[in-house]
Coordinates of C-alpha atoms and ligand atoms in Angstrom, one line a residue:
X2 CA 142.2 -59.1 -69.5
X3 CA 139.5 -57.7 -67.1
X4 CA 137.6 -60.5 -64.7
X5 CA 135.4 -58.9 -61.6
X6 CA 138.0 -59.2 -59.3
X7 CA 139.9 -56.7 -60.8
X8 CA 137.3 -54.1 -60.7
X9 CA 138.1 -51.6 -58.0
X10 CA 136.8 -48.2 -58.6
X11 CA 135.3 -46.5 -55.6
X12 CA 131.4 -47.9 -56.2
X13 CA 132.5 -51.2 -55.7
X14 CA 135.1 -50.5 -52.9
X15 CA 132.0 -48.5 -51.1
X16 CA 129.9 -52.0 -51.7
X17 CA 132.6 -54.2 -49.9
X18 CA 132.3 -51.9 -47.3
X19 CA 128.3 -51.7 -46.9
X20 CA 128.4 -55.7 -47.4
X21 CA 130.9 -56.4 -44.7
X22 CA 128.7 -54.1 -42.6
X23 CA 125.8 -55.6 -43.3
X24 CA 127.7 -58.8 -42.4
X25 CA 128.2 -57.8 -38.9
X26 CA 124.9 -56.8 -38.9
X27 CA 123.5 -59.9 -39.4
X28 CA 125.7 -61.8 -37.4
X29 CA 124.9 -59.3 -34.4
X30 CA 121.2 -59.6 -35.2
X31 CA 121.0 -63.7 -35.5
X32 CA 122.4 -63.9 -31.6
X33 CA 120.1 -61.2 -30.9
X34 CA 117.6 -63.4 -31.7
X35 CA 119.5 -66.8 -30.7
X36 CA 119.5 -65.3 -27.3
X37 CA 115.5 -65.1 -26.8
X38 CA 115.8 -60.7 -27.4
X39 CA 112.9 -58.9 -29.5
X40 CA 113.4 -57.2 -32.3
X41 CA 111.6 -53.4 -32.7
X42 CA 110.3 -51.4 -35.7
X43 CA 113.7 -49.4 -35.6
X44 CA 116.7 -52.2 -35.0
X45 CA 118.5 -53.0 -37.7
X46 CA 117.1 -56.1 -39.5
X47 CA 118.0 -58.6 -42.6
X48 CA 115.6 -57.7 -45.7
X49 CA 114.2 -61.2 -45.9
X50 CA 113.5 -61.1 -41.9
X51 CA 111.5 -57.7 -42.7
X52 CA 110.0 -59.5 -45.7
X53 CA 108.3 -62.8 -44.0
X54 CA 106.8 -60.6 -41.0
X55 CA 105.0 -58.5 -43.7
X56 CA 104.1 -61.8 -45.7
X57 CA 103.3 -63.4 -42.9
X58 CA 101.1 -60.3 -40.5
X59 CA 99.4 -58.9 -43.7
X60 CA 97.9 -62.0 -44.4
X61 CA 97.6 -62.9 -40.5
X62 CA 95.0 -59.2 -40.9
X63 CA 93.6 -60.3 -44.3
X64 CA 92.3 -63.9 -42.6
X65 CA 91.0 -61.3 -39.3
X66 CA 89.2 -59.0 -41.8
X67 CA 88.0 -61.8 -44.3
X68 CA 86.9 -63.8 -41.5
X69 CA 84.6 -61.5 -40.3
X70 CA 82.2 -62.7 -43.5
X71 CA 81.3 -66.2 -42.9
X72 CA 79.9 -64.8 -39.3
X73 CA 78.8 -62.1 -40.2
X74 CA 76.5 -63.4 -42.3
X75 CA 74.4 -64.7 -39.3
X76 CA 73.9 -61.5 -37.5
X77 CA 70.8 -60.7 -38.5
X78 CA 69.4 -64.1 -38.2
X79 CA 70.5 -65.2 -34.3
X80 CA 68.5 -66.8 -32.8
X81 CA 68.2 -64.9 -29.5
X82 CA 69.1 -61.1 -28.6
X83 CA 72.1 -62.3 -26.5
X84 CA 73.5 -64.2 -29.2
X85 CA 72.9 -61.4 -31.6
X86 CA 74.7 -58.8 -29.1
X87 CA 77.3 -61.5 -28.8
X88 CA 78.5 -62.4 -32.5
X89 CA 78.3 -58.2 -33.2
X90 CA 80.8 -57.8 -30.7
X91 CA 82.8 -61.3 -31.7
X92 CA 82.7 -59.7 -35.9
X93 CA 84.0 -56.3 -34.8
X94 CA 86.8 -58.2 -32.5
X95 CA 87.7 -59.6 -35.5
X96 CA 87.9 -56.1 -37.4
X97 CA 90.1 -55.0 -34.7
X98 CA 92.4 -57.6 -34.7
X99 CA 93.1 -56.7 -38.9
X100 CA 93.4 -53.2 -37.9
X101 CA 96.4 -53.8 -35.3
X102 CA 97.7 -56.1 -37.2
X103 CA 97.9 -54.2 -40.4
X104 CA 99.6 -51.4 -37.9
X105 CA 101.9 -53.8 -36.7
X106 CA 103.3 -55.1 -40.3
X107 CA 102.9 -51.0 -41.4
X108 CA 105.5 -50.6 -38.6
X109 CA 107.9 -52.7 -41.4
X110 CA 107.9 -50.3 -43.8
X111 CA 105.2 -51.0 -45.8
X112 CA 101.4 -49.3 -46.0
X113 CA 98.3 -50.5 -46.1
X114 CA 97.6 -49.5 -49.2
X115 CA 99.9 -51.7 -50.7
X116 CA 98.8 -54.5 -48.8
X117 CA 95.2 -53.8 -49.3
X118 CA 96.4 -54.2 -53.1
X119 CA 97.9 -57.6 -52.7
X120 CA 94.6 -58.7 -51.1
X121 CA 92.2 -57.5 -54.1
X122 CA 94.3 -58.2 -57.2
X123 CA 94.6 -61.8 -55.6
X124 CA 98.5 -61.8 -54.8
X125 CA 98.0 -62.3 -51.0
X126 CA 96.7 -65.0 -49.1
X127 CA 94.2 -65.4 -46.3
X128 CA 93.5 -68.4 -43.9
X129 CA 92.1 -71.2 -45.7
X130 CA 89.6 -71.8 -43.4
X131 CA 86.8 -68.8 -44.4
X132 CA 86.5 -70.1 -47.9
X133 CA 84.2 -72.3 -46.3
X134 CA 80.3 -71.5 -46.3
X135 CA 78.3 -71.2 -42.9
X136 CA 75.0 -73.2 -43.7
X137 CA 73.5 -72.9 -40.2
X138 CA 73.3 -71.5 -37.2
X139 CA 75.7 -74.1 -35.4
X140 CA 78.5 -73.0 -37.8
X141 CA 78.6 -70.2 -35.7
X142 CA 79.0 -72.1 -32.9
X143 CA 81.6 -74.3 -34.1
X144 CA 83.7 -71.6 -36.3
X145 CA 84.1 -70.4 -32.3
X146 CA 84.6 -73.7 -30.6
X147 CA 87.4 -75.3 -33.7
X148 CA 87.9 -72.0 -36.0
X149 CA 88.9 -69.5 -33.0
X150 CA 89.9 -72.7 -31.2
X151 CA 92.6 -73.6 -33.8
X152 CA 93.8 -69.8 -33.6
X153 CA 94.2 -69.4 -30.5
X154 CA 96.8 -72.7 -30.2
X155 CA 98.6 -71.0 -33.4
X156 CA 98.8 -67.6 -31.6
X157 CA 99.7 -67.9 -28.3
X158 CA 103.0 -69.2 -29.4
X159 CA 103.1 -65.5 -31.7
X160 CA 102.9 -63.5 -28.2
X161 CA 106.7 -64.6 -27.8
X162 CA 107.5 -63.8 -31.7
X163 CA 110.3 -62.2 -31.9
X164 CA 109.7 -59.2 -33.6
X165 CA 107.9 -57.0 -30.6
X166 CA 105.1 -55.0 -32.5
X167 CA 103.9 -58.5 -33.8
X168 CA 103.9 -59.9 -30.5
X169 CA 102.3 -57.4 -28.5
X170 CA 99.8 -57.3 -30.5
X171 CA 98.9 -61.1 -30.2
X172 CA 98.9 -61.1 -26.7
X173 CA 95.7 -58.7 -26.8
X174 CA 94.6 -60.8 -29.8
X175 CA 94.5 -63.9 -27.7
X176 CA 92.7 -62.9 -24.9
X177 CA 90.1 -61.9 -27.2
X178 CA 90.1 -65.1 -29.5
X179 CA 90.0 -66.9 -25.9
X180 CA 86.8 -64.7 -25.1
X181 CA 85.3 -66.2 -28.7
X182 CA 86.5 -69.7 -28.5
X183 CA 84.3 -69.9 -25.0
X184 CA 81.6 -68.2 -26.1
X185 CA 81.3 -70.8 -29.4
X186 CA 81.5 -73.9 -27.3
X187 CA 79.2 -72.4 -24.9
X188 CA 76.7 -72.0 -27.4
X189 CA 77.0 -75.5 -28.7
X190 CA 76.5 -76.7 -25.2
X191 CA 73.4 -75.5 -24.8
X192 CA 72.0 -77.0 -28.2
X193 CA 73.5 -80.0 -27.4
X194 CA 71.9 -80.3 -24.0
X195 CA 68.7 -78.2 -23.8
X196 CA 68.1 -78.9 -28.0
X197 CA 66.2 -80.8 -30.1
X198 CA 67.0 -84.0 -31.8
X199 CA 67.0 -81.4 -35.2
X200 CA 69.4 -79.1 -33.2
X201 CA 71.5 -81.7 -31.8
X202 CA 72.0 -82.7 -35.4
X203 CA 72.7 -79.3 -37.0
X204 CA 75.9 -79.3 -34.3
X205 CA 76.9 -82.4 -35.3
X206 CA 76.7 -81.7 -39.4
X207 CA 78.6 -78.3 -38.6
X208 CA 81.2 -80.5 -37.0
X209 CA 81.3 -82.9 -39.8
X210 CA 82.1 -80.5 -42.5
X211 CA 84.4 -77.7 -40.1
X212 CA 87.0 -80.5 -38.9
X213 CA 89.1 -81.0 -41.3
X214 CA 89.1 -77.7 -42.7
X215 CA 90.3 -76.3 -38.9
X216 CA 93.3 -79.1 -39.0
X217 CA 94.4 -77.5 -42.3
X218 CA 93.9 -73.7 -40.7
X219 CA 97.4 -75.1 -39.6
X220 CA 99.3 -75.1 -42.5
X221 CA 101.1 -77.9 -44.4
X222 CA 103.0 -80.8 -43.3
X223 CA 106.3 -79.4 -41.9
X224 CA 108.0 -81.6 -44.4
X225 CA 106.3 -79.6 -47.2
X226 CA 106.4 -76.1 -45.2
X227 CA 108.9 -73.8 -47.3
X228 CA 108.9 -71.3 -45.0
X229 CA 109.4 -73.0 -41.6
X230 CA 112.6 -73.7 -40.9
X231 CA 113.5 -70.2 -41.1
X232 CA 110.6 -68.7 -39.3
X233 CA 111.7 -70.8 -36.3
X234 CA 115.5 -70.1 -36.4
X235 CA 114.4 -66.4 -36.5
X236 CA 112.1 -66.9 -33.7
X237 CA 108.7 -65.8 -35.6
X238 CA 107.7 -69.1 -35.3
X239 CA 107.7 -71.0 -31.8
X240 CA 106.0 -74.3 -32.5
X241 CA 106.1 -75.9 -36.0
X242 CA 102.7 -76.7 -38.0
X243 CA 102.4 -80.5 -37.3
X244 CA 103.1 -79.8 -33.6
X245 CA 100.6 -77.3 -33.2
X246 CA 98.0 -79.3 -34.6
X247 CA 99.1 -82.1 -32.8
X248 CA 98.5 -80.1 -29.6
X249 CA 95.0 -78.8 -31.1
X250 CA 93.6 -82.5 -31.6
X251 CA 94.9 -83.4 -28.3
X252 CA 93.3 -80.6 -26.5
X253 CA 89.9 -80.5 -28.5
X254 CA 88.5 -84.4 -28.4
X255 CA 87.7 -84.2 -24.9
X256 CA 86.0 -80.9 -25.3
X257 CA 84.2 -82.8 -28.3
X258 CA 83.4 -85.6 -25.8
X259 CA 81.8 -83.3 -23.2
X260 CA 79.8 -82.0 -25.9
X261 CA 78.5 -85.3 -27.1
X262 CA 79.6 -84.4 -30.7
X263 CA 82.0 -86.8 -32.3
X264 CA 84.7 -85.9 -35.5
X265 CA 84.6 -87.4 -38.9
X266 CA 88.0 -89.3 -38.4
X267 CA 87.5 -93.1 -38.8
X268 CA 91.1 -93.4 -38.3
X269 CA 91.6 -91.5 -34.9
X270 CA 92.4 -93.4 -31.8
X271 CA 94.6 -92.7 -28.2
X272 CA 97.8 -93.3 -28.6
X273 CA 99.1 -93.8 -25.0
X274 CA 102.9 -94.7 -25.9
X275 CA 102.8 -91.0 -27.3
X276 CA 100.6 -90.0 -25.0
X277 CA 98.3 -88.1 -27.9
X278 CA 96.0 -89.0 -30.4
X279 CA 96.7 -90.7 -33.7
X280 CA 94.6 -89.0 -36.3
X281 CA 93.6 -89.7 -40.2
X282 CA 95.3 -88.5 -43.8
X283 CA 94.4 -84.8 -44.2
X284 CA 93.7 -84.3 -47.9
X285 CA 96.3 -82.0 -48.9
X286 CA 94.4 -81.4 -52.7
X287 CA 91.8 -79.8 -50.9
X288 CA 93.7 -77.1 -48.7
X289 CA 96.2 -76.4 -52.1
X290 CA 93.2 -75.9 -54.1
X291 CA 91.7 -73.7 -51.8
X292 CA 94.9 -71.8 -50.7
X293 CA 95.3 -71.5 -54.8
X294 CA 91.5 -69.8 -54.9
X295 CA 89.4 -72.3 -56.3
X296 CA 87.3 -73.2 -52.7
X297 CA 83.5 -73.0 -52.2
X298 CA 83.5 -69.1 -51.2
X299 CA 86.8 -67.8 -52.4
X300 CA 85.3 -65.6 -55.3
X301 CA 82.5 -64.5 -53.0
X302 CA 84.8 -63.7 -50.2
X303 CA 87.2 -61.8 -52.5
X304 CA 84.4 -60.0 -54.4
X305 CA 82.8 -58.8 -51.0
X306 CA 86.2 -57.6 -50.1
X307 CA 86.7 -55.4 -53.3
X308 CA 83.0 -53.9 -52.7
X309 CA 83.8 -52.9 -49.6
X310 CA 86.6 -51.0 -50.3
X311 CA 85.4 -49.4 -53.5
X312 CA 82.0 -48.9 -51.5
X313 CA 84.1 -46.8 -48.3
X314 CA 85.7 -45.0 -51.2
X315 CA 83.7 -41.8 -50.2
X316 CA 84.9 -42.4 -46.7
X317 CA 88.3 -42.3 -47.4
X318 CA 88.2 -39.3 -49.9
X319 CA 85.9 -37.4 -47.4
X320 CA 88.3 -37.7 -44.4
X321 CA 91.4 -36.7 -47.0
X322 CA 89.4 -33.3 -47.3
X323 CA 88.9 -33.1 -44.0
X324 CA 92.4 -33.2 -42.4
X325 CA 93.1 -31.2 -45.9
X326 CA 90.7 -28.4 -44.4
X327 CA 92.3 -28.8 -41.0
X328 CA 95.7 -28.0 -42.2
X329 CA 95.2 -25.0 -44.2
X330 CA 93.2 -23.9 -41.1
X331 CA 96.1 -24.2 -38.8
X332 CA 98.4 -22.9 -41.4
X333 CA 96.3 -19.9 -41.6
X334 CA 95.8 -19.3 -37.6
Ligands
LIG24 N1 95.5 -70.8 -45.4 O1 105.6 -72.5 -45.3 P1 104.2 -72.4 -44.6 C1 91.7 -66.5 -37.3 C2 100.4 -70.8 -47.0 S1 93.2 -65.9 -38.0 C3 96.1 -70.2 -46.5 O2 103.9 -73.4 -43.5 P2 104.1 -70.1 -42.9 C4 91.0 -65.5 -36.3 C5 101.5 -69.9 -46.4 O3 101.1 -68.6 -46.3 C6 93.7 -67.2 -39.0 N2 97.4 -70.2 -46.8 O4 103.9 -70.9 -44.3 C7 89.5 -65.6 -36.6 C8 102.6 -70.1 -47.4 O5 102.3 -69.3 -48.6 P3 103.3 -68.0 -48.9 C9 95.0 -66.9 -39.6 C10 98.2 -71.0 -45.9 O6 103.8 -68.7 -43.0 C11 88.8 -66.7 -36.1 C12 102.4 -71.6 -47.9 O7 101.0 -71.9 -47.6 N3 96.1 -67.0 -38.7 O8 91.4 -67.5 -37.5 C13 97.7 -71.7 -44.8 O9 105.4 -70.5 -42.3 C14 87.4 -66.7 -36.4 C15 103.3 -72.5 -47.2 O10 103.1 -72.6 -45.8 C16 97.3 -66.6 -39.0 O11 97.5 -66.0 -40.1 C17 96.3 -71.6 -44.6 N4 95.7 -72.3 -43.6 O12 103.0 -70.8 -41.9 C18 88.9 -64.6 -37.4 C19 98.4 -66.8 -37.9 N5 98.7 -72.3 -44.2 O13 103.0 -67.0 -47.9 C20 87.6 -64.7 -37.7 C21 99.7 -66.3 -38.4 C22 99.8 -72.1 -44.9 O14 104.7 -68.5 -48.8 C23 86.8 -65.7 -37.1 N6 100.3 -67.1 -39.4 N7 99.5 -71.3 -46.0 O15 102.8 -67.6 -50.3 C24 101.0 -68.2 -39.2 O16 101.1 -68.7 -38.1 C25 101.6 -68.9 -40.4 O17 101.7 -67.9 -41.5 C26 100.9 -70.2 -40.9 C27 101.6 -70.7 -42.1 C28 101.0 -71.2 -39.8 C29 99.5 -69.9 -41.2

C-alpha cells in the first residue's frame, strides 16, 4: 500500500530540505521585522510578503498616475497665471510619484509592463477617490486641502514601512504631498476671504460632495479589511484604516473651521471623553461600487489611461530603436 508518507525518492527528500530552509527563513525574516529592521530588494523574503508590496505600491502608482486626471483637467482653465504655474507643477508631482513608485515595486521582481497590464485590462485597483468628477475650480482647491490631505496622514506612516525601497520613496513623496496639501488650503483661503458670495459657495459645494469620498480614500472598516492584519504584523502597515481616518477627521475640522467651510456630517460632534471627534455612517455601497468600477468617472478615467499608453506607443518603439542603434554602435567601435 503506498500513502505520501511513504514516498521518498530524491525530489521529495530535496523538497523537505528546501521547505525546512525556507522555514528558517521565515522565522529569521518575521523577527527581522518584529525587531523594527527593513527589508531590501535583495534579502530573502516570504512569497506572499513580496506579493502584497507589489499589490499594494503598483496600485499606490496607479492612484499617483490616475490622479493626475481629475486636476489636470483644470490646467488650462486657472484662474490666475500663478495658479496655473502651480497645479502644472502639483500634476507632474504626481507623475513623479507613479514613476518612483512603479521603480520601487519593479525592485520586487516584477515590471512595469505587467503592471501597466493589470491597470488597463481592469485587474488592478486605484484610489477610489479620482473616480470622482472636478466640477469647479474649488475642486482643485479642495482635492489639495482633503484629497492630498488624506494622503499625506496615510503615507507618513509608509516612510517607516518596512520594506526600504517603499519607504524611501515615501519620505520624498510626503514632502511633496505636504507642499500640495498647503498650497490647496491656501487657495481655498483666499476665496473664502477675499471671494464672492458665488465663490464662497463653490468652496463650500466642493466640500459637500469631496468629504466623504476623502474618508473612504482610507479604506474599509478594519473589521472588513482582509488584508490588514497582516500588513501590520509585517510592518507595511503602521496605523490601521479606522485609526488613520480617525486622526484625519481630528486634524482637518479645525482647518475647516478657519476656513469658514463646514462638512456634510449631521452626525459629527467633539467627543471630549475620547478626546476626538465622533463622526457619521460612511456608506460603504458607495466606495464598493466604486472600488468594483461602476463610479461617476471610472470608464473615463480607465479609457484616458489606455489612450495614453497606446498614444506614447511611438515613444516607446522610437527609444527601443534608439538604444538598439546605440548598441550596435558600441559593438562596432
Ligand atoms: N480605493 O484590506 P484593505 C494620492 C481595496 S495616492 C480603492 O484595507 P490594504 C496622491 C484594497 O486595495 C492615494 N481600493 O487593503 C494624490 C483591497 O483590495 P485588493 C492612494 C481600495 O491594501 C493626491 C480591498 O480594498 N494611496 O492620493 C481603497 O491593506 C492628489 C480591501 O482593503 C495609496 O495607495 C480605496 N480607497 O489597505 C494624487 C497608499 N481602499 O488589493 C493625485 C498606499 C481599499 O485586496 C492628486 N496604500 N481598497 O484587491 C495603502 O495604504 C493601502 O493599500 C490602503 C488599503 C489603505 C489604500
Amino acid at each position: 500500500m503506498y500513502t505520501q508518507a511513504m514516498s521518498v525518492g530524491p525530489q521529495d527528500q530535496a523538497a523537505k530540505v528546501r521547505s525546512a530552509e525556507d522555514a528558517q527563513r521565515e522565522e529569521a525574516f518575521e523577527a527581522r521585522v518584529a525587531a523594527g529592521d527593513f527589508i531590501e530588494a535583495k534579502d530573502w523574503m516570504p512569497e506572499h510578503y513580496r506579493k502584497t508590496l507589489v499589490r499594494q505600491i503598483s496600485q499606490h502608482a496607479h492612484s499617483e498616475c490616475v490622479g493626475m486626471l481629475p486636476e489636470g483637467n483644470w490646467i488650462t482653465r486657472a484662474p490666475t497665471l500663478k495658479r496655473k504655474a502651480i497645479l502644472l507643477a502639483k500634476v507632474q508631482d504626481e507623475a513623479g510619484h507613479g514613476l518612483y513608485l512603479y521603480s520601487a515595486a519593479e525592485t520586487l521582481g516584477t515590471s512595469r509592463d505587467q503592471m501597466l497590464d493589470a491597470l488597463h485590462t481592469g485587474k488592478a485597483k486605484y484610489s477610489s477617490i479620482f473616480n470622482y468628477p472636478t466640477l469647479s475650480w474649488a475642486d482643485i482647491g479642495v482635492i489639495g486641502w482633503l484629497v492630498d490631505g488624506a494622503a499625506i496622514m496615510n503615507q507618513v506612516p509608509l516612510c517607516r514601512c518596512s520594506y526600504a525601497p517603499y519607504a524611501r520613496a515615501m519620505i520624498r513623496v510626503c514632502r511633496e504631498e505636504s507642499f500640495h496639501q498647503r498650497q490647496g488650503y491656501e487657495s481655498l483661503l483666499v476665496m473664502m476671504r477675499e471671494g464672492t458670495p458665488e465663490q464662497k459657495a463653490m468652496v463650500q459645494d466642493a466640500v459637500n460632495r469631496w468629504w466623504w469620498p476623502s474618508l473612504m480614500m482610507f479604506g474599509p472598516a478594519d473589521k472588513d479589511s482582509p488584508n490588514s492584519e497582516q500588513s501590520m504584523r509585517w510592518g507595511i502597515k503602521r496605523i490601521s484604516n479606522d485609526d488613520l481616518r480617525q486622526k484625519f477627521v481630528d486634524a482637518t475640522i479645525p482647518q475647516a473651521e478657519i476656513l469658514g467651510v463646514t462638512v456634510p456630517d449631521a452626525d459629527l460632534k467633539w467627543n471630549a471623553e475620547r478626546d476626538s471627534y465622533d463622526f457619521g455612517a460612511i456608506d460603504w455601497s458607495e466606495f464598493w461600487r466604486v472600488v468594483n468600477g461602476d463610479g461617476p468617472m471610472n470608464r473615463e478615467r480607465l479609457g484616458a489611461r489606455v489612450k495614453a499608453w497606446e498614444d506614447g506607443a511611438w515613444v516607446r518603439e522610437a527609444a527601443l530603436a534608439h538604444s538598439r542603434k546605440q548598441a550596435t554602435k558600441e559593438q562596432a567601435a
